[in-house]
Short mmCIF file of C-alpha atoms in Angstrom, two decimals:
data_model
loop_
_atom_site.label_atom_id
_atom_site.label_comp_id
_atom_site.label_asym_id
_atom_site.label_seq_id
_atom_site.Cartn_x
_atom_site.Cartn_y
_atom_site.Cartn_z
CA MET A 1 -3.17 -54.23 35.68
CA THR A 2 0.04 -52.73 34.65
CA GLU A 3 0.46 -49.06 33.35
CA CYS A 4 -0.22 -48.58 29.91
CA TYR A 5 -0.47 -45.44 27.75
CA ILE A 6 -3.66 -44.17 25.81
CA ARG A 7 -3.76 -41.97 23.02
CA VAL A 8 -4.98 -38.04 23.45
CA ALA A 9 -5.17 -35.04 21.19
CA GLU A 10 -6.67 -31.76 20.77
CA ASP A 11 -8.59 -32.76 17.87
CA GLU A 12 -9.45 -36.53 15.88
CA ASN A 13 -7.05 -34.97 12.93
CA GLU A 14 -4.15 -34.27 14.92
CA GLU A 15 -1.21 -36.41 15.84
CA PRO A 16 -1.93 -37.70 19.31
CA MET A 17 0.09 -37.68 22.32
CA GLU A 18 0.64 -41.02 24.70
CA ILE A 19 -0.71 -39.93 28.31
CA PRO A 20 -0.04 -42.72 30.77
CA SER A 21 -2.60 -44.56 33.07
CA GLU A 22 -2.50 -45.48 36.19
CA GLU A 23 -1.70 -49.26 37.82
CA ASP A 24 -6.14 -49.94 38.10
CA GLY A 25 -6.11 -48.85 34.43
CA THR A 26 -7.40 -45.22 34.84
CA VAL A 27 -6.47 -41.96 34.08
CA LEU A 28 -6.35 -39.16 36.36
CA LEU A 29 -7.67 -35.80 34.81
CA SER A 30 -4.74 -33.94 36.23
CA THR A 31 -2.45 -36.12 33.67
CA VAL A 32 -4.50 -35.20 31.00
CA ALA A 33 -4.60 -31.04 32.16
CA ALA A 34 -0.99 -31.53 32.65
CA GLN A 35 -0.41 -31.76 29.14
CA PHE A 36 -3.45 -29.96 27.83
CA PRO A 37 -4.24 -27.21 30.21
CA GLY A 38 -7.60 -26.53 30.87
CA ALA A 39 -9.11 -29.99 29.92
CA CYS A 40 -12.32 -31.04 31.48
CA GLY A 41 -12.43 -34.14 30.27
CA LEU A 42 -11.96 -36.63 27.05
CA ARG A 43 -14.51 -38.05 24.23
CA TYR A 44 -14.16 -40.44 21.89
CA ARG A 45 -15.54 -41.84 18.36
CA SER A 46 -17.42 -45.09 18.86
CA PRO A 47 -16.51 -47.63 16.13
CA VAL A 48 -19.84 -48.99 16.07
CA SER A 49 -22.15 -45.74 16.11
CA GLN A 50 -19.37 -43.57 14.64
CA CYS A 51 -20.90 -41.08 17.30
CA MET A 52 -18.78 -38.96 19.78
CA ARG A 53 -18.95 -40.54 23.58
CA GLY A 54 -17.70 -39.24 26.59
CA VAL A 55 -15.46 -40.90 29.08
CA ARG A 56 -16.86 -41.18 32.56
CA LEU A 57 -15.58 -38.89 35.02
CA VAL A 58 -15.97 -39.18 38.90
CA GLU A 59 -14.04 -37.26 41.24
CA GLY A 60 -10.98 -36.15 38.96
CA VAL A 61 -10.76 -40.17 37.74
CA LEU A 62 -11.18 -40.97 34.05
CA HIS A 63 -12.72 -44.72 33.40
CA ALA A 64 -11.82 -46.56 30.45
CA PRO A 65 -15.24 -47.16 28.55
CA ASP A 66 -15.98 -50.94 28.40
CA ALA A 67 -12.68 -51.45 30.87
CA ASP A 68 -10.53 -51.34 28.20
CA TRP A 69 -8.73 -47.99 26.31
CA GLY A 70 -8.35 -50.09 23.11
CA ASN A 71 -6.19 -48.21 20.29
CA LEU A 72 -8.79 -45.27 20.25
CA VAL A 73 -7.80 -41.44 20.02
CA TYR A 74 -9.44 -39.50 22.58
CA VAL A 75 -9.99 -36.10 22.14
CA VAL A 76 -9.70 -33.19 24.48
CA ASN A 77 -12.69 -31.52 25.92
CA TYR A 78 -12.75 -28.35 26.83
CA PRO A 79 -14.98 -25.72 29.01
CA LYS A 80 -17.26 -23.68 26.73
CA ASP A 81 -15.79 -20.41 27.86
CA ASN A 82 -12.07 -21.52 27.42
CA LYS A 83 -12.77 -22.55 23.92
CA ARG A 84 -14.22 -19.10 23.12
CA LYS A 85 -11.54 -17.46 24.35
CA MET A 86 -8.96 -19.75 22.26
CA ASP A 87 -11.12 -19.18 19.05
CA GLU A 88 -10.71 -15.46 19.76
CA MET A 89 -6.87 -15.72 19.95
CA ASP A 90 -6.68 -17.90 16.58
CA ALA A 91 -9.08 -15.17 15.22
CA ALA A 92 -6.49 -12.57 16.29
CA SER A 93 -3.24 -14.29 15.49
CA ALA A 94 -4.82 -14.46 11.82
CA VAL A 95 -5.28 -11.24 11.70
CA LYS A 96 -1.86 -10.46 13.36
CA ILE A 97 -0.48 -12.32 10.26
CA LYS A 98 -2.56 -10.75 8.11
CA ARG A 99 -0.94 -7.56 9.29
CA GLY A 100 2.97 -8.61 8.52
CA ILE A 101 5.64 -6.76 9.55
CA GLN A 102 4.84 -2.51 9.64
CA LYS A 103 7.04 -0.06 8.17
CA THR A 104 7.47 3.57 8.86
CA SER A 105 6.01 6.40 6.94
CA ASP A 106 6.57 10.10 6.55
CA LEU A 107 4.58 11.62 9.02
CA ILE A 108 3.30 15.25 8.67
CA VAL A 109 4.02 17.99 11.44
CA LEU A 110 0.96 20.20 11.42
CA GLY A 111 1.20 23.66 13.33
CA LEU A 112 4.60 24.49 13.28
CA PRO A 113 5.57 27.88 14.51
CA TRP A 114 7.16 30.16 12.50
CA LYS A 115 10.57 30.08 13.81
CA THR A 116 11.39 26.38 14.26
CA SER A 117 14.24 24.89 12.69
CA GLU A 118 15.02 21.18 10.88
CA GLN A 119 17.58 20.76 14.30
CA ASP A 120 14.66 21.72 16.75
CA LEU A 121 12.46 19.02 15.16
CA LYS A 122 15.36 16.96 15.18
CA ASP A 123 16.00 17.43 18.61
CA TYR A 124 12.46 17.26 20.17
CA PHE A 125 11.48 13.89 18.25
CA SER A 126 14.67 11.96 18.91
CA THR A 127 13.38 12.08 22.46
CA PHE A 128 10.86 9.53 21.39
CA GLY A 129 13.17 7.29 19.20
CA GLU A 130 15.60 7.28 16.09
CA VAL A 131 14.51 9.82 13.58
CA ILE A 132 16.18 9.20 10.31
CA MET A 133 14.30 12.39 8.18
CA VAL A 134 13.38 15.80 9.24
CA GLN A 135 12.03 18.46 7.15
CA VAL A 136 10.56 21.98 7.46
CA LYS A 137 8.45 23.03 4.40
CA ARG A 138 9.51 26.53 3.42
CA ASP A 139 8.04 28.94 0.93
CA VAL A 140 10.48 29.00 -2.45
CA LYS A 141 10.87 32.68 -2.98
CA THR A 142 10.93 34.16 0.99
CA GLY A 143 12.58 31.17 2.74
CA ASN A 144 10.01 31.73 5.34
CA SER A 145 8.27 28.64 7.09
CA LYS A 146 5.13 27.45 5.81
CA GLY A 147 4.19 25.96 9.31
CA PHE A 148 4.61 22.56 9.03
CA GLY A 149 6.95 19.95 8.24
CA PHE A 150 8.10 15.90 8.01
CA VAL A 151 9.54 13.28 10.17
CA ARG A 152 10.45 9.74 9.83
CA PHE A 153 11.09 7.39 12.06
CA THR A 154 13.27 3.90 12.26
CA ASP A 155 10.91 2.03 14.44
CA TYR A 156 7.27 1.47 14.17
CA GLU A 157 6.51 1.53 17.42
CA THR A 158 8.29 5.09 18.18
CA GLN A 159 5.87 6.24 14.94
CA ILE A 160 2.64 4.96 16.86
CA LYS A 161 3.64 6.56 19.83
CA VAL A 162 4.18 10.04 18.27
CA MET A 163 1.31 9.77 16.37
CA SER A 164 -1.13 8.95 19.74
CA GLN A 165 -0.61 12.49 21.36
CA ARG A 166 -0.35 16.27 20.40
CA HIS A 167 3.12 17.46 21.00
CA MET A 168 4.37 21.01 22.50
CA ILE A 169 7.14 22.25 19.75
CA ASP A 170 8.62 25.58 20.76
CA GLY A 171 5.83 26.78 23.00
CA ARG A 172 2.89 25.88 19.97
CA TRP A 173 0.88 22.32 20.26
CA CYS A 174 1.21 20.49 16.95
CA ASP A 175 -0.38 17.32 15.36
CA CYS A 176 1.49 14.59 14.07
CA LYS A 177 -0.28 12.38 11.44
CA LEU A 178 0.08 10.31 8.03
CA PRO A 179 -0.18 12.87 5.49
CA ASN A 180 -3.53 13.02 3.10
CA SER A 181 -0.99 13.38 0.11
CA LYS A 182 -0.22 9.48 0.63
CA ALA A 183 -3.53 8.67 -0.80
CA GLY A 184 -3.74 8.79 -4.81
CA PRO A 185 -6.75 10.67 -6.25
CA ASP A 186 -9.01 7.91 -6.56
CA GLU A 187 -8.28 6.41 -3.06
CA PRO A 188 -10.34 7.29 0.00
CA MET A 189 -8.44 8.95 2.75
CA ARG A 190 -7.51 5.95 5.48
CA SER A 191 -9.27 6.23 8.99
CA ARG A 192 -8.73 5.39 12.06
CA LYS A 193 -12.35 4.37 13.11
CA VAL A 194 -13.41 0.91 12.05
CA PHE A 195 -17.57 0.26 11.92
CA VAL A 196 -18.05 -2.94 14.39
CA GLY A 197 -21.23 -4.78 13.42
CA ARG A 198 -23.38 -7.64 14.76
CA CYS A 199 -22.51 -6.57 18.33
CA THR A 200 -24.84 -7.71 20.90
CA GLU A 201 -26.53 -5.42 24.10
CA ASP A 202 -24.05 -7.22 26.81
CA MET A 203 -20.84 -6.07 24.67
CA THR A 204 -19.83 -2.76 26.63
CA ALA A 205 -17.30 -0.26 25.41
CA ASP A 206 -15.07 -1.51 28.17
CA ASP A 207 -15.28 -5.20 26.37
CA LEU A 208 -14.78 -3.80 23.16
CA ARG A 209 -11.49 -1.62 24.31
CA GLN A 210 -10.22 -4.33 25.79
CA PHE A 211 -10.82 -7.11 23.11
CA PHE A 212 -9.13 -4.37 20.46
CA MET A 213 -6.33 -3.12 22.47
CA GLN A 214 -4.52 -6.45 21.35
CA TYR A 215 -4.38 -5.14 18.14
CA GLY A 216 -2.97 -1.77 18.67
CA GLU A 217 -3.58 1.29 21.03
CA VAL A 218 -7.32 2.31 21.31
CA THR A 219 -8.23 6.06 21.56
CA ASP A 220 -11.77 5.71 21.67
CA VAL A 221 -15.05 3.22 21.66
CA PHE A 222 -18.33 4.47 20.74
CA ILE A 223 -21.92 2.23 21.33
CA PRO A 224 -24.83 4.67 19.79
CA LYS A 225 -27.61 4.67 22.41
CA PRO A 226 -30.41 3.74 21.98
CA PHE A 227 -28.47 0.11 21.08
CA ARG A 228 -28.38 -0.44 17.36
CA ALA A 229 -26.01 -3.78 17.15
CA PHE A 230 -23.12 -1.78 15.93
CA ALA A 231 -20.36 0.17 17.53
CA PHE A 232 -17.08 2.55 16.64
CA VAL A 233 -13.66 1.73 17.59
CA THR A 234 -10.92 4.20 16.66
CA PHE A 235 -7.21 3.61 16.95
CA ALA A 236 -4.28 5.74 17.34
CA ASP A 237 -3.09 4.21 14.24
CA ASP A 238 -4.72 4.02 10.77
CA GLN A 239 -2.69 0.74 9.33
CA VAL A 240 -3.86 -1.19 12.38
CA ALA A 241 -7.57 -0.19 11.58
CA GLN A 242 -7.40 -0.89 8.10
CA SER A 243 -5.83 -4.23 8.46
CA LEU A 244 -8.84 -5.31 10.63
CA CYS A 245 -11.59 -4.45 8.20
CA GLY A 246 -13.36 -7.24 6.31
CA GLU A 247 -12.48 -9.62 8.92
CA ASP A 248 -15.04 -11.77 11.01
CA LEU A 249 -13.85 -11.62 14.69
CA ILE A 250 -15.06 -13.53 17.75
CA ILE A 251 -16.05 -11.17 20.94
CA LYS A 252 -17.63 -13.15 24.04
CA GLY A 253 -18.91 -15.86 21.90
CA THR A 254 -20.30 -13.54 18.97
CA SER A 255 -18.77 -13.02 15.55
CA VAL A 256 -18.60 -9.59 14.66
CA HIS A 257 -18.11 -8.62 11.25
CA ILE A 258 -15.45 -4.99 10.90
CA SER A 259 -15.39 -2.51 8.18
CA ASN A 260 -14.46 0.99 7.44
CA ALA A 261 -16.08 3.22 9.25
CA GLU A 262 -16.14 5.77 6.45
CA PRO A 263 -17.33 4.11 3.61
CA LYS A 264 -18.31 5.86 0.32
CA HIS A 265 -21.79 7.48 -0.10
CA ASN A 266 -23.23 5.08 -2.27
CA ASN A 267 -22.25 2.27 -0.29
CA ILE A 268 -24.19 3.08 3.06
CA HIS A 269 -26.93 0.96 2.58
CA HIS A 270 -24.83 -2.22 1.51
CA LEU A 271 -23.05 -1.58 4.74
CA PHE A 272 -26.48 -2.07 6.84
CA SER A 273 -27.52 -4.89 4.80
CA ASN A 274 -27.27 -7.48 7.62
CA PHE A 275 -30.20 -5.72 9.49
CA PRO A 276 -33.11 -7.15 7.52
CA GLY A 277 -36.34 -4.56 8.11
CA ARG A 278 -33.76 -2.15 9.91
CA SER A 279 -31.05 -1.24 6.81
CA ALA A 280 -33.25 1.76 5.37
CA SER A 281 -33.66 3.42 8.44
CA LEU A 282 -30.17 2.90 10.04
CA ALA A 283 -28.57 3.99 6.33
CA ALA A 284 -30.85 7.01 6.83
CA MET A 285 -29.52 7.78 10.03
CA PHE A 286 -26.25 7.65 9.21
CA GLU A 287 -26.56 9.83 6.06
CA ARG A 288 -28.36 12.57 8.17
CA SER A 289 -25.39 12.29 10.61
CA GLN A 290 -22.44 12.03 8.46
CA TYR A 291 -20.67 10.22 11.35
CA GLN A 292 -20.47 13.73 13.03
CA TYR A 293 -20.52 12.39 16.67
CA PRO A 294 -19.63 14.76 19.59
CA SER A 295 -16.00 15.41 19.71
CA SER A 296 -15.59 13.32 22.83
CA HIS A 297 -16.37 10.27 20.34
CA VAL A 298 -14.38 10.92 17.31
#
């Protein structure tokens, strides 16, 4: 039998690719995997029963059904674990697209020494990246510093780096973050912490940290004990946290729901509506705690 080509695709609705067969009419799995990495087999839809059928695989060799590949489109099979990873990557990509291009914001610098000038501030923060604005807030009458100021960077990555750490400026530790004034009077302050619902017991803090690191720097992961089917993840950047809210993501093959970790008081019971029979007790626990966990977990 001479060499022929069979039509192979990752999905029935996708445009197929032609894969060469061997001289005896078989197809090597390695040939399929060369075009579709991770492939472990082929399947096709039977023209008679309209059901999916698997192609016989023997020692890495795929054998044509009824000794003839015909004009059917064969769909690639992947291991379940590999498929889960692909689903997670697709979900991650969708969220990243949603986030879009991030723009820099004015950051407030708290705890400035009285002697720190705008030039001092610019000299310090220029070591992180290009600074496009610095300002030290001063009393209108006396001209003395009020102990805080503002800085803005050109690059968003620089902003994230600066916000993720404390700063020693003129011998004093200072904090740099998004100012609360950016929120309107009816808009709640944006949180860097998200609530991860529908967690399973086999999900560890390290699992969650590794998964969420693809979206941005993770500063903390907290899983309450005893297990309550939820967790908290804190990011260095509140914009990353807010971009994930409302998303359903796949972690270790399980769909989890991401929401704001600091909902309004009257939304607490709604937050736990996905836990039949337990919503009242969980909501009550949250109302008592007011999210005030030990400082090592905040």
